[in-house]
CSV table of C-alpha atoms and ligand atoms in Angstrom, one decimal:
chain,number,residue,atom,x,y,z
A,1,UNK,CA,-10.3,-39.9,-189.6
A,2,UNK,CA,-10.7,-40.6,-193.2
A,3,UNK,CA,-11.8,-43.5,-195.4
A,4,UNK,CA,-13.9,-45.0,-193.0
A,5,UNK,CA,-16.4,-47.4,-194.3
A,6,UNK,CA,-20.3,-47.1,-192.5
A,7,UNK,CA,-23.0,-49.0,-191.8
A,8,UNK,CA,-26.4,-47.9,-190.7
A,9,UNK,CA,-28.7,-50.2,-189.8
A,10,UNK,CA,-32.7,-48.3,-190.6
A,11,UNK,CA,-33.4,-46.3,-192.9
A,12,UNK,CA,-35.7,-43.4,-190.8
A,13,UNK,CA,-35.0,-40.1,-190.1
A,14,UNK,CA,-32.3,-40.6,-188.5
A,15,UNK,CA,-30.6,-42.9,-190.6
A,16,UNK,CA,-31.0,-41.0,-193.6
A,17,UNK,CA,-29.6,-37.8,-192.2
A,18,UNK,CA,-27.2,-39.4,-190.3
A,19,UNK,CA,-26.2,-41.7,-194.1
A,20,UNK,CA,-25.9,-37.8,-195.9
A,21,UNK,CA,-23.8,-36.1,-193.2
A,22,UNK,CA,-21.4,-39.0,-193.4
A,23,UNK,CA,-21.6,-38.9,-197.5
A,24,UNK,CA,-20.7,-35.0,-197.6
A,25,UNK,CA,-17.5,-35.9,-195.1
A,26,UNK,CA,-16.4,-38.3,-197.8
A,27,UNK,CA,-17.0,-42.0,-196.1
A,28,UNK,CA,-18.0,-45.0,-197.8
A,29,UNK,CA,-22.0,-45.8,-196.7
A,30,UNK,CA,-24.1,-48.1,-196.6
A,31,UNK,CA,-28.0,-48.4,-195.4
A,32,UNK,CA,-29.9,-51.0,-195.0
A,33,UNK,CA,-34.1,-51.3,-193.6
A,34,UNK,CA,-35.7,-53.8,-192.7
A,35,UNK,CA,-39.2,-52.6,-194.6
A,36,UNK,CA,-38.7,-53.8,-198.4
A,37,UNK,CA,-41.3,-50.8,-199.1
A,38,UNK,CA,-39.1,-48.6,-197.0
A,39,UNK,CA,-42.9,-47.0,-196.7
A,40,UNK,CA,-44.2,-44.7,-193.8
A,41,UNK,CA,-47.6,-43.7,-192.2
A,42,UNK,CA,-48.6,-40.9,-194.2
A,43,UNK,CA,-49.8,-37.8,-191.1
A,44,UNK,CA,-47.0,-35.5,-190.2
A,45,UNK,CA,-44.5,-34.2,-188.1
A,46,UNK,CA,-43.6,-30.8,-186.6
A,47,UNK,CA,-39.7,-29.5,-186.8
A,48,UNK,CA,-38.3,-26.0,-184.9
A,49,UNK,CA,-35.2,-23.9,-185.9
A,50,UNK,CA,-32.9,-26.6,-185.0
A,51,UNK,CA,-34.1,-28.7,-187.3
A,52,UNK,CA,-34.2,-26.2,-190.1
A,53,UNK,CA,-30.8,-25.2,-189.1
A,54,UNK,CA,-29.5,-29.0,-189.5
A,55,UNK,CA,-31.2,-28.9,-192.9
A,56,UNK,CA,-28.8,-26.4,-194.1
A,57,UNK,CA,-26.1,-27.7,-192.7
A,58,UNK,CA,-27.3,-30.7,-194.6
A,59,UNK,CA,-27.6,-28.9,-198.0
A,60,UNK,CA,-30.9,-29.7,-198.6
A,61,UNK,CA,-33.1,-27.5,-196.6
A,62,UNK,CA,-34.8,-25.8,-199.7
A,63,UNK,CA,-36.1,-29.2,-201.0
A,64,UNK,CA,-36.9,-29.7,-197.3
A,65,UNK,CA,-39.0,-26.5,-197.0
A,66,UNK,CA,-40.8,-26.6,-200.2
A,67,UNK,CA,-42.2,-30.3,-199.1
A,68,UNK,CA,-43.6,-29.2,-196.5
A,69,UNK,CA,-45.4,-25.8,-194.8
A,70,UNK,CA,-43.2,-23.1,-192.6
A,71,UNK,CA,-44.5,-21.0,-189.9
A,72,UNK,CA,-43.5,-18.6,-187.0
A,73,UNK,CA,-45.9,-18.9,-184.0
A,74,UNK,CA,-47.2,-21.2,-182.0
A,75,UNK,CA,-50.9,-20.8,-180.7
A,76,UNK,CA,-52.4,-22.3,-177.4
A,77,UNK,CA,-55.7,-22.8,-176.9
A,78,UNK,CA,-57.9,-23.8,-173.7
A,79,UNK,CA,-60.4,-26.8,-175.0
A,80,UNK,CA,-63.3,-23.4,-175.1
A,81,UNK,CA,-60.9,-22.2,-178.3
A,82,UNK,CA,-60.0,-19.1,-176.5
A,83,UNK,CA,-56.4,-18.7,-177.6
A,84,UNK,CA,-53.9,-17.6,-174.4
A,85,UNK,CA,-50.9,-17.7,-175.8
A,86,UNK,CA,-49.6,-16.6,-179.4
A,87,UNK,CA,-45.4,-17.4,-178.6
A,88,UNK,CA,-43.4,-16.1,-181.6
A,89,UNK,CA,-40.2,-18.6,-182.6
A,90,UNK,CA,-37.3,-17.7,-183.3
A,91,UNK,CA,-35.1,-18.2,-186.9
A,92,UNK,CA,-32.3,-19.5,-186.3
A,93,UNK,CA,-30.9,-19.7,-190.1
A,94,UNK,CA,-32.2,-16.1,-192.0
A,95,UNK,CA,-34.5,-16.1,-194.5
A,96,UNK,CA,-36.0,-19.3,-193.3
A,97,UNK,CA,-39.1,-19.9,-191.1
A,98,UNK,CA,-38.8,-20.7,-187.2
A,99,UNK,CA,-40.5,-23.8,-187.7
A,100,UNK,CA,-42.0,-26.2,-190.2
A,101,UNK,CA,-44.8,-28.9,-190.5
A,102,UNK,CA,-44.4,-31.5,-193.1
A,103,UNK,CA,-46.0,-34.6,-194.0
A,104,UNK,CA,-43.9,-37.7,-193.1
A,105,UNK,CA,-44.0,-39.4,-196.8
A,106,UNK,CA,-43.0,-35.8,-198.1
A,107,UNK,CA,-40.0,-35.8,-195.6
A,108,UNK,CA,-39.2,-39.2,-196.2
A,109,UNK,CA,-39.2,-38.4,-200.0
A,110,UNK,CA,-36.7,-35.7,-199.4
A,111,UNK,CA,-34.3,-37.9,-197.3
A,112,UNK,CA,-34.5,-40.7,-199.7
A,113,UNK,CA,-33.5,-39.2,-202.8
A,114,UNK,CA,-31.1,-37.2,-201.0
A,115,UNK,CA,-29.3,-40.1,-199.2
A,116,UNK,CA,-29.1,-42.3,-202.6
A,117,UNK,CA,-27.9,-38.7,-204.4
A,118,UNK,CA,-25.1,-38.3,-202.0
A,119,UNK,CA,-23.8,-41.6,-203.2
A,120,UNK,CA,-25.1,-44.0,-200.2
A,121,UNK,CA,-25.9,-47.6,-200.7
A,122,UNK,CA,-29.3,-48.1,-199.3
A,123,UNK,CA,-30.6,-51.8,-199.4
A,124,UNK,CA,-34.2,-52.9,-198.7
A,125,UNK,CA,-35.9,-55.9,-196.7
A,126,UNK,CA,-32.5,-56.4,-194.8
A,127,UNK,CA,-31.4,-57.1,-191.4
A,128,UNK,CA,-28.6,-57.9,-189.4
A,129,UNK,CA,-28.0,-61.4,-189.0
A,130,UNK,CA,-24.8,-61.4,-187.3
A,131,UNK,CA,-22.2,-59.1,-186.1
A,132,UNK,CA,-18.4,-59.7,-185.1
A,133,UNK,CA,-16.3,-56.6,-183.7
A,134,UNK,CA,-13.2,-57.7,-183.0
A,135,UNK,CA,-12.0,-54.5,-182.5
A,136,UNK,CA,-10.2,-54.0,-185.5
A,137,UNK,CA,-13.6,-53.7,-187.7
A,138,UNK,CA,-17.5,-55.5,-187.7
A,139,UNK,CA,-18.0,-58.3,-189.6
A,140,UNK,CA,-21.6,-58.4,-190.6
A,141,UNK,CA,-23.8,-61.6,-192.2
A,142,UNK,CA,-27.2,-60.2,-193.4
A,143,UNK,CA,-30.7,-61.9,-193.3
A,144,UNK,CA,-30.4,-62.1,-196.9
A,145,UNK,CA,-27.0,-64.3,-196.6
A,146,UNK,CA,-24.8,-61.2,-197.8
A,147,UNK,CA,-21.8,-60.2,-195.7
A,148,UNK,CA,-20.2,-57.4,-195.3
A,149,UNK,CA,-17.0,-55.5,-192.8
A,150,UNK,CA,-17.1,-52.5,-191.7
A,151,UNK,CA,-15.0,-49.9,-189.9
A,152,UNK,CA,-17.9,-48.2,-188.0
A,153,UNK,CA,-21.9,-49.8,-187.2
A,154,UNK,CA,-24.7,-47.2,-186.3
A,155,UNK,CA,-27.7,-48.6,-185.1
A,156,UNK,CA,-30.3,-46.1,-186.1
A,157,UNK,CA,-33.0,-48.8,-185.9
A,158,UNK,CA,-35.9,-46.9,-183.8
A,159,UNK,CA,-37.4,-47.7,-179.9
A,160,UNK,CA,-37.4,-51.3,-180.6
A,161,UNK,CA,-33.4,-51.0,-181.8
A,162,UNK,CA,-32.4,-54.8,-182.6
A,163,UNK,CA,-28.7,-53.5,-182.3
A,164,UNK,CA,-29.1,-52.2,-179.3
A,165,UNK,CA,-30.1,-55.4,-177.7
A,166,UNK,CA,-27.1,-56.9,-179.3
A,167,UNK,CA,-24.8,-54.6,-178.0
A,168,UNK,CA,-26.5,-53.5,-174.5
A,169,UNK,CA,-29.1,-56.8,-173.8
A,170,UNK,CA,-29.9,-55.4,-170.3
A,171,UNK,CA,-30.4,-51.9,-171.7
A,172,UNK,CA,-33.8,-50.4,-170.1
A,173,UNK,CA,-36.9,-51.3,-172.2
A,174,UNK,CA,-39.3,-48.9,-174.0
A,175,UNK,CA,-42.0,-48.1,-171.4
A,176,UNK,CA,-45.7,-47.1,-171.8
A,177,UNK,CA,-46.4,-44.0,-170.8
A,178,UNK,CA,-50.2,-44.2,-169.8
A,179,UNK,CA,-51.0,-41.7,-173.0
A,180,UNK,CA,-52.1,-42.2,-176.6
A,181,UNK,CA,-52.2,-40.2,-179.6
A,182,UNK,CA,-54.4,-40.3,-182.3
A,183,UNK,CA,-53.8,-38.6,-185.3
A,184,UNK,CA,-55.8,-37.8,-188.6
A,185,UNK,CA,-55.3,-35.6,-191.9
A,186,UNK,CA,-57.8,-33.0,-193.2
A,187,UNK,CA,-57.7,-30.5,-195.8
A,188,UNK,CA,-56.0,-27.6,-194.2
A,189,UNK,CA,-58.3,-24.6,-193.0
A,190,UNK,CA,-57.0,-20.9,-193.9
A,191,UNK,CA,-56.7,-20.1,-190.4
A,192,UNK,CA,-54.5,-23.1,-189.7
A,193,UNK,CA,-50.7,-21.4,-190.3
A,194,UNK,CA,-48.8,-21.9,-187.9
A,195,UNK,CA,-49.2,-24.7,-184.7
A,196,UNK,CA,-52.3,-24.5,-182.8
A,197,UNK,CA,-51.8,-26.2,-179.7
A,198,UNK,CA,-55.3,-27.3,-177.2
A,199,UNK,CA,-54.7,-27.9,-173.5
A,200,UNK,CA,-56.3,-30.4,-171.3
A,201,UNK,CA,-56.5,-33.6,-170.1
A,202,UNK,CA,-57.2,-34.6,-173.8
A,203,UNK,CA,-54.5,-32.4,-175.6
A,204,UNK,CA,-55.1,-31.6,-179.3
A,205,UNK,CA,-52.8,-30.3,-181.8
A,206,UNK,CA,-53.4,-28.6,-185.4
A,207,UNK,CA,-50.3,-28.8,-187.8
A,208,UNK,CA,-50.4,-27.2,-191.3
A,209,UNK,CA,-48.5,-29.5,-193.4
A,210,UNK,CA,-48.4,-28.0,-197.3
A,211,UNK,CA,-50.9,-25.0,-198.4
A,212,UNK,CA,-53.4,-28.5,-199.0
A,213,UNK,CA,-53.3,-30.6,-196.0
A,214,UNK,CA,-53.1,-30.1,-192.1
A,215,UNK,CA,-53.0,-32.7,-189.4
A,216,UNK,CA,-54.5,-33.2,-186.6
A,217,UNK,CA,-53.0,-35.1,-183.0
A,218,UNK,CA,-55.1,-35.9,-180.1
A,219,UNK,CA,-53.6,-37.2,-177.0
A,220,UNK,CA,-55.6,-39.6,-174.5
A,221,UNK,CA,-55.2,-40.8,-171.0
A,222,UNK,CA,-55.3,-45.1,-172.0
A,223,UNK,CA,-54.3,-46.4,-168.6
A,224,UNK,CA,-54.4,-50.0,-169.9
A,225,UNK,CA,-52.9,-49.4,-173.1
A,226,UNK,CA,-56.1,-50.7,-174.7
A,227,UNK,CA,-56.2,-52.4,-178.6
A,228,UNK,CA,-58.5,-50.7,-180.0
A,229,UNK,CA,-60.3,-52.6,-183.2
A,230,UNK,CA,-59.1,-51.3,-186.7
A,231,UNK,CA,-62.9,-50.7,-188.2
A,232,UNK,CA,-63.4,-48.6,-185.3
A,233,UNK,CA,-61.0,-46.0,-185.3
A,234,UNK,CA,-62.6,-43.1,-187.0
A,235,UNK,CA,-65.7,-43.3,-184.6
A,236,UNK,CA,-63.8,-44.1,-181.3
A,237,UNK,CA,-61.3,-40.9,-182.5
A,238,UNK,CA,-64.5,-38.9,-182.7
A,239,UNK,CA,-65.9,-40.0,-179.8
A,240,UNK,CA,-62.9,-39.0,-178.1
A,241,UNK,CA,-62.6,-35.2,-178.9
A,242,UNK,CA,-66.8,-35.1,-179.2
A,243,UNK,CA,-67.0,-32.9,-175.7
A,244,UNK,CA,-64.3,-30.5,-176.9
A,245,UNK,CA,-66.1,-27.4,-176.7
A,246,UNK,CA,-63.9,-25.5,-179.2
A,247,UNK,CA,-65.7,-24.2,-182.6
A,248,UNK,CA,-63.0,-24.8,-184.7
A,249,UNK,CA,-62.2,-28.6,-183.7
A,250,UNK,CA,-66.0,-29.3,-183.8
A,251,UNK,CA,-66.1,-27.9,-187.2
A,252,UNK,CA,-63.3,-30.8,-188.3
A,253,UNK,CA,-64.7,-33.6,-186.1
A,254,UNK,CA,-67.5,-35.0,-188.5
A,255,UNK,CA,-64.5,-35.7,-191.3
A,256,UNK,CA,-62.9,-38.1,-189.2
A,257,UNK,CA,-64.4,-41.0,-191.1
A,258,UNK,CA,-62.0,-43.0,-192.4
A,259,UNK,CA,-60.5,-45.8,-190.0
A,260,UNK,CA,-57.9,-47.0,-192.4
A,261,UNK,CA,-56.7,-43.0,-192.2
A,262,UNK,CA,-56.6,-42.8,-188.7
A,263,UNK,CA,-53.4,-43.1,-187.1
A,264,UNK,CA,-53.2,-44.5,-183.3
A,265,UNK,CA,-50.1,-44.9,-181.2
A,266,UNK,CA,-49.7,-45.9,-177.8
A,267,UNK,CA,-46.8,-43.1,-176.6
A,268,UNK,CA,-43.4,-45.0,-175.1
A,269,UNK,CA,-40.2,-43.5,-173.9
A,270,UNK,CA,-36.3,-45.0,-173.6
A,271,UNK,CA,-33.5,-43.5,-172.9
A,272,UNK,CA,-30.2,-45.1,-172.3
A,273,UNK,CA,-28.5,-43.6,-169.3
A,274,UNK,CA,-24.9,-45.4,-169.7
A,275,UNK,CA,-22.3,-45.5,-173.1
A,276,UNK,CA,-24.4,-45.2,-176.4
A,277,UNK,CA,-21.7,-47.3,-178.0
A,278,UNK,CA,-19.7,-50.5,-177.7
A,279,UNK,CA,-16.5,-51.1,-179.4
A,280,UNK,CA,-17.3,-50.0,-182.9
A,281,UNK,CA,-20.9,-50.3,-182.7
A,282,UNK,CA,-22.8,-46.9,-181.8
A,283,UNK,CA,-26.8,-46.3,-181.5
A,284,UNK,CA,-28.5,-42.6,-182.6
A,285,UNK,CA,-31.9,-41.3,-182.8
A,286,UNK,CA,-35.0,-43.1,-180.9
A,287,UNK,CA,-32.4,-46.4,-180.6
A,288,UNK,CA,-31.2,-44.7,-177.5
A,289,UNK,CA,-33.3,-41.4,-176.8
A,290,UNK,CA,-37.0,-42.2,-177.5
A,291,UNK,CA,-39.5,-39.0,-176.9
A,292,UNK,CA,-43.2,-38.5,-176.0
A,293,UNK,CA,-43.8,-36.1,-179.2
A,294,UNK,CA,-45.2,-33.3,-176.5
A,295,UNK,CA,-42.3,-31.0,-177.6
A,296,UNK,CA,-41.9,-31.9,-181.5
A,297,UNK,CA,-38.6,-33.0,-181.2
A,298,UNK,CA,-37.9,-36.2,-181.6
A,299,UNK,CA,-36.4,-36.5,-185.4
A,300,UNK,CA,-35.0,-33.3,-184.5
A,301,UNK,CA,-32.7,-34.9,-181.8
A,302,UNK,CA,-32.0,-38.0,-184.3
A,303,UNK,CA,-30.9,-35.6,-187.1
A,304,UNK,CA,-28.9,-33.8,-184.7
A,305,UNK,CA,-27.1,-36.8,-183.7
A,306,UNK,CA,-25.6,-37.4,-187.2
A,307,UNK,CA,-24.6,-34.3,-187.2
A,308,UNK,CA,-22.5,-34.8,-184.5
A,309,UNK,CA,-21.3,-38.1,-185.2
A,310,UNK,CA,-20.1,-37.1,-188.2
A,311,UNK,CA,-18.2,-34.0,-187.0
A,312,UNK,CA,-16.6,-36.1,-184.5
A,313,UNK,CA,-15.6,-38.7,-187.2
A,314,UNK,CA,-13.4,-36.3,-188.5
A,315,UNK,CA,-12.2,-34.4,-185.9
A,316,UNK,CA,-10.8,-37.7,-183.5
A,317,UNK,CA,-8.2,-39.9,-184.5
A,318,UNK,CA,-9.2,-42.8,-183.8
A,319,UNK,CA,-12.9,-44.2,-183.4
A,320,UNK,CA,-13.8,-44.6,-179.9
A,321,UNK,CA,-12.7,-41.0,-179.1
A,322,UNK,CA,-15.1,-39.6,-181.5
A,323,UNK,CA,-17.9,-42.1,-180.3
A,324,UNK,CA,-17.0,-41.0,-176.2
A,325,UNK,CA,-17.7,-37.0,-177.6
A,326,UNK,CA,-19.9,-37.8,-179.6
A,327,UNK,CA,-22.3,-39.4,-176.7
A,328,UNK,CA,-21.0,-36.5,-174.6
A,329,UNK,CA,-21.9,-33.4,-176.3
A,330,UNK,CA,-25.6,-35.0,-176.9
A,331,UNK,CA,-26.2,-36.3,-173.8
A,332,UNK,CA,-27.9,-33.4,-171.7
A,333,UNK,CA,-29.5,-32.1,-174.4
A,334,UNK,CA,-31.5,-35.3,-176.0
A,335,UNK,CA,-32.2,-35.6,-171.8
A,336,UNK,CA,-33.5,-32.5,-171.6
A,337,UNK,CA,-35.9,-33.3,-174.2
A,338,UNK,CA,-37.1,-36.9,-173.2
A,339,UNK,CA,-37.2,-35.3,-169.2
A,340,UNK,CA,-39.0,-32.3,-170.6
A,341,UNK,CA,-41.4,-33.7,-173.3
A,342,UNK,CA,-42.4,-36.5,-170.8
A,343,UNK,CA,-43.1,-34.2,-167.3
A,344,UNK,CA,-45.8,-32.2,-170.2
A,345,UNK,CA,-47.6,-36.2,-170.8
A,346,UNK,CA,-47.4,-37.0,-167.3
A,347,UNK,CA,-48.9,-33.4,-166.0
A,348,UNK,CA,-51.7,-34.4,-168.6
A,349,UNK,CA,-52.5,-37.7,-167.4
A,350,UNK,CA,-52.4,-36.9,-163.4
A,351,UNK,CA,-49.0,-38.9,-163.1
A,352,UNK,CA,-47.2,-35.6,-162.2
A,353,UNK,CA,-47.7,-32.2,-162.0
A,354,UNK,CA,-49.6,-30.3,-164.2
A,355,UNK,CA,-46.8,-28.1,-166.6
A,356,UNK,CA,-47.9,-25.2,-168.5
A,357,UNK,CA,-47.4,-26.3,-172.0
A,358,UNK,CA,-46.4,-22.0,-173.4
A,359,UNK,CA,-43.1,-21.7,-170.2
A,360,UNK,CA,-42.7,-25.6,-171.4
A,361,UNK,CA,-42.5,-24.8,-175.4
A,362,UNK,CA,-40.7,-21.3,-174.4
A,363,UNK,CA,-38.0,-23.2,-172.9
A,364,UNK,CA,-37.5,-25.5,-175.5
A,365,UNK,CA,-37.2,-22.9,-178.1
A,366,UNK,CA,-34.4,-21.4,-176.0
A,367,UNK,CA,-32.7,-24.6,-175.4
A,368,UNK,CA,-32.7,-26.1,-178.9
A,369,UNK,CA,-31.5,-22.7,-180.4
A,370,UNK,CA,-28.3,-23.2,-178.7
A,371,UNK,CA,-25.5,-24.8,-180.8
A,372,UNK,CA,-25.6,-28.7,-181.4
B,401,FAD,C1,-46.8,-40.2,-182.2
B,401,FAD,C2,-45.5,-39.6,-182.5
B,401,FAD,C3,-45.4,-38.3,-183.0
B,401,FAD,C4,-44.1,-37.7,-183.2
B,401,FAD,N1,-44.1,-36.4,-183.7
B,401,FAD,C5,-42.9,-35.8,-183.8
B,401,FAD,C6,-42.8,-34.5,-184.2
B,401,FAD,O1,-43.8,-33.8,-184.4
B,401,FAD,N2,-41.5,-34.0,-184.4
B,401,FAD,C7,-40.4,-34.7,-184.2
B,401,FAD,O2,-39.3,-34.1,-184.3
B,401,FAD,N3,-40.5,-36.0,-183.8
B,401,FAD,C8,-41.7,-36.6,-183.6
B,401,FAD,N4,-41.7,-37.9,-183.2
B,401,FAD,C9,-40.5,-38.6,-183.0
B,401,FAD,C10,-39.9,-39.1,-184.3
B,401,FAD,O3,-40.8,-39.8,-185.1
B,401,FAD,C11,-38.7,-40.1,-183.9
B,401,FAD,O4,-37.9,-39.5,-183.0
B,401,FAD,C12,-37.9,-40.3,-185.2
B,401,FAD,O5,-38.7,-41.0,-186.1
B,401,FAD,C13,-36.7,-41.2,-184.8
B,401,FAD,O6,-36.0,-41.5,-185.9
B,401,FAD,P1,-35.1,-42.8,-186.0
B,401,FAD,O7,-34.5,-42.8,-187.3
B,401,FAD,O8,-34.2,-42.9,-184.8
B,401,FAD,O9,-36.1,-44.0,-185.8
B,401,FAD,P2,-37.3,-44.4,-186.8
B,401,FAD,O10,-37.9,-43.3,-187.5
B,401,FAD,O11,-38.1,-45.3,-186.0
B,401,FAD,O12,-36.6,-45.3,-187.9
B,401,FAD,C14,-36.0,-46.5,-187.7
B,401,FAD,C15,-35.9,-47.2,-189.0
B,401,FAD,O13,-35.2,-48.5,-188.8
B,401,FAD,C16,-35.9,-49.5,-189.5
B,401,FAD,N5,-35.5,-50.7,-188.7
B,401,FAD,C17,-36.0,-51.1,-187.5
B,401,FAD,N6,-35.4,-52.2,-187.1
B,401,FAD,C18,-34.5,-52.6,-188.1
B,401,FAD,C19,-33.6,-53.7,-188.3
B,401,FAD,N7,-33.5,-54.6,-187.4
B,401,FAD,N8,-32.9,-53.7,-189.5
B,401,FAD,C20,-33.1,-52.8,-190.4
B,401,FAD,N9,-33.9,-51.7,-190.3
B,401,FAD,C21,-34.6,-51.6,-189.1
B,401,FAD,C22,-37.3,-49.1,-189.4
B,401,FAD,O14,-38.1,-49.8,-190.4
B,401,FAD,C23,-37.3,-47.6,-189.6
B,401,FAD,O15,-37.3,-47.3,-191.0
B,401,FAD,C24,-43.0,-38.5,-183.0
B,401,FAD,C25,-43.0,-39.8,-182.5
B,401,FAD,C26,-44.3,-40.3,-182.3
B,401,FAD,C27,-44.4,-41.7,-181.7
């Protein structure tokens, strides 16, 4: 198809990639968020080859890989800080890393500039009001009093997707998984380059994210998901990781001071088992495949999506034949990674068995390499 005019609602990861795959095939977009700072939290986020790969097919992954820090192994570590595993990843585009970490602003900024330089329209502070499919296109009233019509809607707007509960109101809710992450910048160490993975009950995760900064995650069993007080973050993040035997995560734990810097997240999953459209209204990213982060793939999956969408766009004749593949050919694998990603959180928090993380992360090297 050609000359189709697009709306995405959210401006994320998803969105954005989704807003300059659709660009580069020649469509008419527009974006709009809800956040009128279109701001995010500033730790980071860890991408494999598949994501790298996307990048490219993108055109931007230079930009992409200068913003952020590339690396070829991945490290695990029992909580002692004995290393038993050293898994080398593969490249999947040459001359490029198997993997990167990069700060979330820094991707953000990369997305951004590249979604308004491909020629979208992104609008801020706005949400969807109202929207009308009447099968012939959407008729859309915004929460700013705008209106707009449109030949194709994406709801790329996160777990708590309001356009999903237009289109699917008895969809499945997010659910709790029992586990917590907390997560904290530092200056990066010279030793951390490349991800260095702990094991145990209280996992904990090492991230280089430029040649400055590096990240830290920690994942905690919070049975009753409980609300922890802003002022004491930094000293209840401490206190968590204080029996961690390993050097190297002692040697980091005293600069956890500042509880404005401290990133907590309860850790939910969703994924929508049935159609992942309605008429000409279609959902991508966490909207309709929400992750534990265990395997470091959930923007990957999002960005993949609007790859695909796009591709199928072009390829079908008509627009609920490209939706139908498009749901099809990421189906098993964006299962795979919520299935997968969760069995690693619940071996951790005794609500399964107990999965070694290296066959887990092997696996999903394997599976991701293969073509989107
Ligand atoms: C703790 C944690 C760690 C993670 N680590 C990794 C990692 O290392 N690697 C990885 O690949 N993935 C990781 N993920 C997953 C990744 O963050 C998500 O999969 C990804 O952000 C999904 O992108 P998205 O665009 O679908 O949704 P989001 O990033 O949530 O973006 C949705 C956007 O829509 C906007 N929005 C929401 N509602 C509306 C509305 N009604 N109208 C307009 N705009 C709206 C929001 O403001 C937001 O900008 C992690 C997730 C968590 C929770």
């Amino acid at each position: 198809m050609k000359d189709l005019s697009i709306l995405i609602v959210g401006g994320g990861i998803g969105g954005l990639t989704s807003a300059i795959a659709l660009c580069r095939k020649g469509y008419a977009v527009e974006v709009i968020e809800r956040d009128p700072d279109w701001s995010v939290y500033g730790v980071g986020i860890i991408q494999q080859g598949n994501v790298i790969r996307a990048m490219t097919e993108l055109g931007l992954v230079d930009d992409y890989i200068s913003a952020g820090f590339g690396f070829d192994r991945v490290q695990v570590y029992i909580p002692t800080g004995q290393c038993v595993a050293d898994i080398p990843t593969p490249r999947l585009v040459d001359g490029y890393p198997g993997n990167v970490g990069i700060g979330r602003r820094a991707l953000h900024k990369v997305l951004g500039d590249r979604t308004i330089g491909a020629g979208a329209n992104v609008r801020l502070g706005l949400t969807v009001a109202t929207m009308d499919d009447d099968g012939a296109g959407v008729s859309v009233t915004f929460s700013d009093g705008s209106a707009g019509r449109y030949d194709l809607v994406i709801g790329a707007d996160g777990l708590y997707s309001q356009t999903r509960q237009t289109i699917f109101p008895d969809a499945p809710k997010p659910e709790f998984t029992g586990q917590s992450v907390w997560r904290y910048n530092f200056k990066r160490t010279p030793d951390v380059i490349g991800l260095q993975a702990y094991e145990g009950q209280t996992g904990i995760g090492l991230v280089p994210l430029s040649n400055e900064l590096m990240y830290m995650y920690v994942t905690t069993p919070e049975p009753d998901n409980p609300r922890y007080a802003k002022e004491d973050l930094a000293s209840t993040m401490r206190a968590k990781i204080a029996n961690v035997p390993s050097p190297a995560i002692q040697a980091l734990v005293g600069q956890i001071t500042a509880d404005d810097e401290v990133v907590y997240k309860p850790l939910e999953w969703m994924f929508l088992e049935g159609p992942w459209h309605k008429g000409r209204v279609a959902l991508l990213g966490d909207a309709v495949h929400a992750t534990t982060p265990h395997l470091g793939q959930g923007a990957g999956m999002a960005i993949e999506d609007g790859l695909v969408l796009a591709d199928e766009l072009v390829a079908a004749d008509d627009i609920q034949t490209a939706l139908a593949t498009y749901r099809d050919r990421r189906f098993e694998r964006c299962r795979y990674i919520v299935d997968s990603s969760k069995a690693i959180c619940f071996g951790q928090i005794g609500k399964g068995p107990l999965v070694d993380n290296a066959v887990a992360t092997r696996e999903m090297f394997m599976k991701v390499a293969e073509p989107i």
